[in-house]
Short mmCIF file of C-alpha atoms and ligand atoms in Angstrom, two decimals:
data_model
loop_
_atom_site.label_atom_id
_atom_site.label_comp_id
_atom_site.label_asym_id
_atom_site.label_seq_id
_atom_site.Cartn_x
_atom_site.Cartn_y
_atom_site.Cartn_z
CA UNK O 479 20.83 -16.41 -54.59
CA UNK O 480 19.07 -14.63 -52.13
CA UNK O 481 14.90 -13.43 -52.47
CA UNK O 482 14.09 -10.72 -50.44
CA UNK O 483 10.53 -10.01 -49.61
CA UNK O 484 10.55 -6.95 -47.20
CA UNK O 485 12.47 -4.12 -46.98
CA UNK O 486 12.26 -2.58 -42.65
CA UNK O 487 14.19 0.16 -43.01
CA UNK O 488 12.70 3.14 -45.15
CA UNK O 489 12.50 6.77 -44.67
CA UNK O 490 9.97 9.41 -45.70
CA UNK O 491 9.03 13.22 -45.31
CA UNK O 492 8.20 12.32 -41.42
CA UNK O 493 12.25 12.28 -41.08
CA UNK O 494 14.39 13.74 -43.77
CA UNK O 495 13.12 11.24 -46.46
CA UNK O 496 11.49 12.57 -49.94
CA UNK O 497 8.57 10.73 -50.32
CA UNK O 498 5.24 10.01 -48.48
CA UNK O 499 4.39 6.65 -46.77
CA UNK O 500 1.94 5.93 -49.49
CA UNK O 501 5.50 6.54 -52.30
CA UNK O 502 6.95 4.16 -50.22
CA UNK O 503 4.08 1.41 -50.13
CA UNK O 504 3.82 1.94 -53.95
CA UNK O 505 7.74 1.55 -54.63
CA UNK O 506 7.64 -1.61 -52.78
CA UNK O 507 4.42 -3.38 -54.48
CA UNK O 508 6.18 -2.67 -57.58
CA UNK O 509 9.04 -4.47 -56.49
CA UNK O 510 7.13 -7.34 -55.37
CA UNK O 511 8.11 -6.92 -51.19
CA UNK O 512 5.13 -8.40 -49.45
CA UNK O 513 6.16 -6.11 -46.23
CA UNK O 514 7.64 -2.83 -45.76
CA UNK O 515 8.57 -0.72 -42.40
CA UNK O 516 8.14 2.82 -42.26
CA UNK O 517 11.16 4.08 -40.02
CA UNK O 518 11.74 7.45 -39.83
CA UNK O 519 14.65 8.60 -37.52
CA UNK O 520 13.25 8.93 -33.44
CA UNK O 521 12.78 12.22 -31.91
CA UNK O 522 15.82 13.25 -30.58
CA UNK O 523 17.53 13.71 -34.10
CA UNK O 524 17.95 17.37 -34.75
CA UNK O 525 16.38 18.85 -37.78
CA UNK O 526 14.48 15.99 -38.91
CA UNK O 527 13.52 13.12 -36.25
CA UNK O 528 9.87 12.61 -36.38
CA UNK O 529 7.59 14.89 -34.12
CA UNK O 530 5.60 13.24 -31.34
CA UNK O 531 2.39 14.77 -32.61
CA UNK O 532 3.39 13.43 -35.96
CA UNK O 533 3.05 9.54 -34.58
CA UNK O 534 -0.99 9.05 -34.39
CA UNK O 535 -0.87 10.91 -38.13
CA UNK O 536 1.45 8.53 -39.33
CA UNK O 537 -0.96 5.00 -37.47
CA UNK O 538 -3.84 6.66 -39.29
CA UNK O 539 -2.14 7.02 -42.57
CA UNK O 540 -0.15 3.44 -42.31
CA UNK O 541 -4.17 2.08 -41.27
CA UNK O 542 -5.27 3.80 -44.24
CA UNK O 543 -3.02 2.01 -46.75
CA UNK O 544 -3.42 -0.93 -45.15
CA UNK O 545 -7.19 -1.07 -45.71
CA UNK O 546 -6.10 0.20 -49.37
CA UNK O 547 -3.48 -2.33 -50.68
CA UNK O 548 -4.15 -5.69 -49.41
CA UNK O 549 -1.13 -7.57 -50.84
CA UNK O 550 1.18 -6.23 -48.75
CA UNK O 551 1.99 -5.44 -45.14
CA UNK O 552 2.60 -2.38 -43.82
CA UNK O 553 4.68 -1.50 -40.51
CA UNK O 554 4.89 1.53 -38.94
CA UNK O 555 8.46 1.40 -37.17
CA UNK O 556 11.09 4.02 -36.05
CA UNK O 557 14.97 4.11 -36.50
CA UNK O 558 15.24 5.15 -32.51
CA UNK O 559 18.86 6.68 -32.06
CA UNK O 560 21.59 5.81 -28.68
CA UNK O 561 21.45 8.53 -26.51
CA UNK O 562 23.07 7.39 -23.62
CA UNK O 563 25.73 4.83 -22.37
CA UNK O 564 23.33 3.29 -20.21
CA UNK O 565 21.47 2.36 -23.30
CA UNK O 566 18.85 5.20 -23.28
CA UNK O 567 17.57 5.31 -26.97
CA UNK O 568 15.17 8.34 -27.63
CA UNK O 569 11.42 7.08 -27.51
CA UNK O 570 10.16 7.18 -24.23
CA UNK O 571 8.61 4.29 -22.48
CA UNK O 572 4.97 5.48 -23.73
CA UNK O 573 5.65 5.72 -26.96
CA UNK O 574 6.82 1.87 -26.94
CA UNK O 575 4.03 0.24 -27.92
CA UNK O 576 2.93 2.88 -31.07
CA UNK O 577 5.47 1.37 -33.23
CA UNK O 578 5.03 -2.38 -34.88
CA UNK O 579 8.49 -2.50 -34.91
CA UNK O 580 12.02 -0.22 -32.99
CA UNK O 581 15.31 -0.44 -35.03
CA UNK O 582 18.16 1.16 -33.31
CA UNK O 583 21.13 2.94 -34.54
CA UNK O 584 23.82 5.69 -33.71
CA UNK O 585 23.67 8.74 -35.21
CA UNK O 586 25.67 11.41 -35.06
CA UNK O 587 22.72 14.35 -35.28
CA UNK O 588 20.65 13.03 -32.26
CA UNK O 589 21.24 14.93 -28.72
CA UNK O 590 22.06 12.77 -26.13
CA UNK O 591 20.50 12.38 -23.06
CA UNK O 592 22.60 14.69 -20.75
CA UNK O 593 25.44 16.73 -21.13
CA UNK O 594 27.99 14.33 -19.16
CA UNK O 595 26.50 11.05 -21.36
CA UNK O 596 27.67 14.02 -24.47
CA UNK O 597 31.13 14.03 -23.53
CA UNK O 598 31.68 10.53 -23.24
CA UNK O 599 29.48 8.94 -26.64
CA UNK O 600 30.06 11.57 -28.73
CA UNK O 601 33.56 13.35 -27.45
CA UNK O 602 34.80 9.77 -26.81
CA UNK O 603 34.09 8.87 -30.46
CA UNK O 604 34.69 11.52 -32.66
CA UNK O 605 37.85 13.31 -30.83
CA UNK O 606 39.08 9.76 -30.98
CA UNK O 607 40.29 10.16 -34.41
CA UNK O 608 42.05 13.33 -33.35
CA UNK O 609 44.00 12.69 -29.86
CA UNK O 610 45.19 9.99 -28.43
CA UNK O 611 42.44 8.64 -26.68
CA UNK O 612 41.85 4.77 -25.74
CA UNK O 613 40.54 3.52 -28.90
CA UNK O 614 40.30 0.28 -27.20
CA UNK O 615 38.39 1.89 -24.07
CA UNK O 616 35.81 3.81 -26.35
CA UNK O 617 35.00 0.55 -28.61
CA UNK O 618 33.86 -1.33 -25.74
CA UNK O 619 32.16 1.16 -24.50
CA UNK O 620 30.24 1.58 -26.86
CA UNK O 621 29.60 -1.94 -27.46
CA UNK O 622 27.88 -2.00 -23.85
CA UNK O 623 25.82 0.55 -24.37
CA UNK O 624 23.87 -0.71 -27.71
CA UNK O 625 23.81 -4.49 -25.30
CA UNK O 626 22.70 -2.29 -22.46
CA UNK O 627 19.71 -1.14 -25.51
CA UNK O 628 18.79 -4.12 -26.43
CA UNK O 629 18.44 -5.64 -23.34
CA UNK O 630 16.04 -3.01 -22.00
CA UNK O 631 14.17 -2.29 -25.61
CA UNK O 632 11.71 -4.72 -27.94
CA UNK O 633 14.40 -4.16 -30.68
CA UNK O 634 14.36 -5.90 -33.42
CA UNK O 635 17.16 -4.57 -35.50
CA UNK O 636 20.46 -2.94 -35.24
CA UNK O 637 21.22 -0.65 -37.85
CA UNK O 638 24.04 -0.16 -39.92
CA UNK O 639 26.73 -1.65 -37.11
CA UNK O 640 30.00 -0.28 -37.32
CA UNK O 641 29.37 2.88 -39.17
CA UNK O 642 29.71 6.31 -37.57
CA UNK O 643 30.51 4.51 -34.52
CA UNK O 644 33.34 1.74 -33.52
CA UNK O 645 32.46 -1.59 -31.84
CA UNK O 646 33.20 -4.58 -30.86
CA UNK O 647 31.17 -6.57 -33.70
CA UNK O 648 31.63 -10.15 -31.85
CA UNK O 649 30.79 -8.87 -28.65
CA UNK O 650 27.28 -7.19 -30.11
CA UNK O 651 26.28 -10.16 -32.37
CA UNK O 652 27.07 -12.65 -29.29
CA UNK O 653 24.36 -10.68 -27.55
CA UNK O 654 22.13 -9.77 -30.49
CA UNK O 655 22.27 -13.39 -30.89
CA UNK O 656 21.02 -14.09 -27.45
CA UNK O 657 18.33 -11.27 -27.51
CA UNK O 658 17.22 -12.62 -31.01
CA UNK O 659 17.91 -9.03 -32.28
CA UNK O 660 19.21 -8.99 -36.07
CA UNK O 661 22.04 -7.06 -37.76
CA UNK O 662 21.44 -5.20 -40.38
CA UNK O 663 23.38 -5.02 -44.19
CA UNK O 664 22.47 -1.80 -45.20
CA UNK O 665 22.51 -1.33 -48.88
CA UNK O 666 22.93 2.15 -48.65
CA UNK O 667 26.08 2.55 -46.11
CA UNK O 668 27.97 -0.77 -47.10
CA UNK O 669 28.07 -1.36 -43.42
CA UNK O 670 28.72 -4.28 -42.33
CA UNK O 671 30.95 -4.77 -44.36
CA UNK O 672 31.83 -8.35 -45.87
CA UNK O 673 34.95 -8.56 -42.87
CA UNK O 674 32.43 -8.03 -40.07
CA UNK O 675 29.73 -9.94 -41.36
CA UNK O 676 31.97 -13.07 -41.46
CA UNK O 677 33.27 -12.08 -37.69
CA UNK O 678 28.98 -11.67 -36.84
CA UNK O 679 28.37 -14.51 -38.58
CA UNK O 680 30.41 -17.11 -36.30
CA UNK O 681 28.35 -15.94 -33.10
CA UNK O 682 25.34 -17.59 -34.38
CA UNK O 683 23.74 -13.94 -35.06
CA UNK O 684 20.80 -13.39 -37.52
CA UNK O 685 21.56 -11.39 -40.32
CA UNK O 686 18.89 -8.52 -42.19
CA UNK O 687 19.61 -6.81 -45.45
CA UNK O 688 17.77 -3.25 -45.86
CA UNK O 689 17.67 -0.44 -48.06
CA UNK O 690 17.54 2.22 -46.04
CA UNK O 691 15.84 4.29 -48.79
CA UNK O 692 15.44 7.84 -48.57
CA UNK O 693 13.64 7.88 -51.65
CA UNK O 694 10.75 6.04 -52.72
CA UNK O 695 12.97 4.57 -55.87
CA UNK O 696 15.50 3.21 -53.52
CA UNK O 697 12.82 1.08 -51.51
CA UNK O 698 13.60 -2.45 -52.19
CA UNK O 699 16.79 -1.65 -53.81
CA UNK O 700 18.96 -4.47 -52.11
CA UNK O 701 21.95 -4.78 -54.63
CA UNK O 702 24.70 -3.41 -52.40
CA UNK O 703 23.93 -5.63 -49.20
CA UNK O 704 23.56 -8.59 -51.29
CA UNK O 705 26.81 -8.90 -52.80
CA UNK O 706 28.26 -8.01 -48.77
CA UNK O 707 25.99 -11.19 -47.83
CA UNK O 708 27.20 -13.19 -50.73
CA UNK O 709 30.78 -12.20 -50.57
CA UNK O 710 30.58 -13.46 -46.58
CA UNK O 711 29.17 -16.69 -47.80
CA UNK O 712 25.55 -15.79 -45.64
CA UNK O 713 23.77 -18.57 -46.24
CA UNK O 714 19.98 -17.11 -46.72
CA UNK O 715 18.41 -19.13 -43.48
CA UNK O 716 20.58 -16.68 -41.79
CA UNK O 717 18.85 -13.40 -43.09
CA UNK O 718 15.62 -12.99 -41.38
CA UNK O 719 13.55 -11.14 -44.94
CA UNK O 720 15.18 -13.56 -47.82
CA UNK O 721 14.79 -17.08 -48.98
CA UNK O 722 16.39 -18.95 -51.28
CA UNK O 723 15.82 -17.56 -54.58
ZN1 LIG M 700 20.72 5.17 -39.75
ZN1 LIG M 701 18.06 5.04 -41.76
#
């Protein structure tokens, strides 16, 4: 049903993946992608977001493979995390234009931006399960702040919506939709699920399905997200790396 050509969300030893770029590059040539996106988690992710002297390594290396393989295209992205409710994500303005492509997502290991934005995304989230705080209150808020991200950020993809953190999905894809930003199935988490998808899906929202490998066999491995997209009816128009098969 669906034929997916690129995978844009991959991880290697720059983060906490287990393979090199070049692992990566290979895994996906074997699978027949014709693009792949390096993107490693952004700095502010304790223990393993990428190191800022790390970035011109990993232009010269992506360069490198480029010249190397020719059948396929390489992008050096970054996963870039939600550090603050005013939309902050964690690569600063100059480091902007040194990735091909920004994918954002919330994390729980990334330190937010100040101790005040700490209490409210991360207290506000995870104590919500615990006491009886507005569930209602926190969802929207954090809604607003991945719009707020979007709208100030060239991003091109939300990761993994809904998991680790609750939101409104009609709200987000009504303004992904506007921002042309697309939301990703990951194959890995099973988020979105099929139930959001189909909520996503009615705001006119464009739809990606990635891996989100953390090991170069898992590149290109899009089994799980397909049968979410196929179980919501996506039609493959709507997912911005497949065709119809
Ligand atoms: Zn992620
Ligand atoms: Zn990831």
């Amino acid at each position: 049903m669906y034929n997916i050509t690129a995978d844009y969300h991959t991880h290697t030893r720059f983060s906490h993946g287990k393979g090199s770029i070049e692992d990566n590059v290979l895994a996906a040539r074997k699978k027949g992608l014709k693009k792949i996106a390096i993107t490693d988690h952004g700095f502010a992710h304790i223990g393993f977001g990428i190191r800022f002297k790390d970035v011109d390594r990993m232009r010269q290396e992506v360069q490198r493979l480029e010249d190397k393989y020719t059948d396929i295209e390489i992008l050096l992205g970054v996963e870039a995390n939600l550090i603050g409710l005013d939309g902050t994500i964690d690569i600063p303005e100059e480091y902007i234009d040194k990735f091909d492509i920004i994918l954002m997502g919330f994390h729980k290991g990334a330190v937010p931006k100040s101790f005040k934005e700490a209490i409210k995304l991360y207290a506000g989230n995870f104590l919500s399960g615990i006491l009886p705080m507005d569930k209602k209150n926190i969802r929207l808020q954090n809604t607003q702040a991945m719009i707020r991200a979007i709208e100030r950020y060239p991003i091109k993809i939300i990761t993994h919506p809904g998991a680790k953190i609750d939101i409104d999905t009609r709200l987000l894809a009504q303004h992904a939709a506007k921002r042309g930003v697309a939301l990703e199935i990951n194959a890995s988490h099973g988020f979105m699920t099929t139930e959001y998808v189909k909520i996503a899906l009615r705001e006119g929202v464009s739809f990606v399905i990635n891996s989100d490998a953390h090991h170069p066999s898992k590149v290109g491995d899009f089994a799980k997200g397909i049968e979410i997209a196929s179980a919501a009816g996506l039609n493959p128009d709507r997912i911005i790396n497949a065709s119809h098969a």
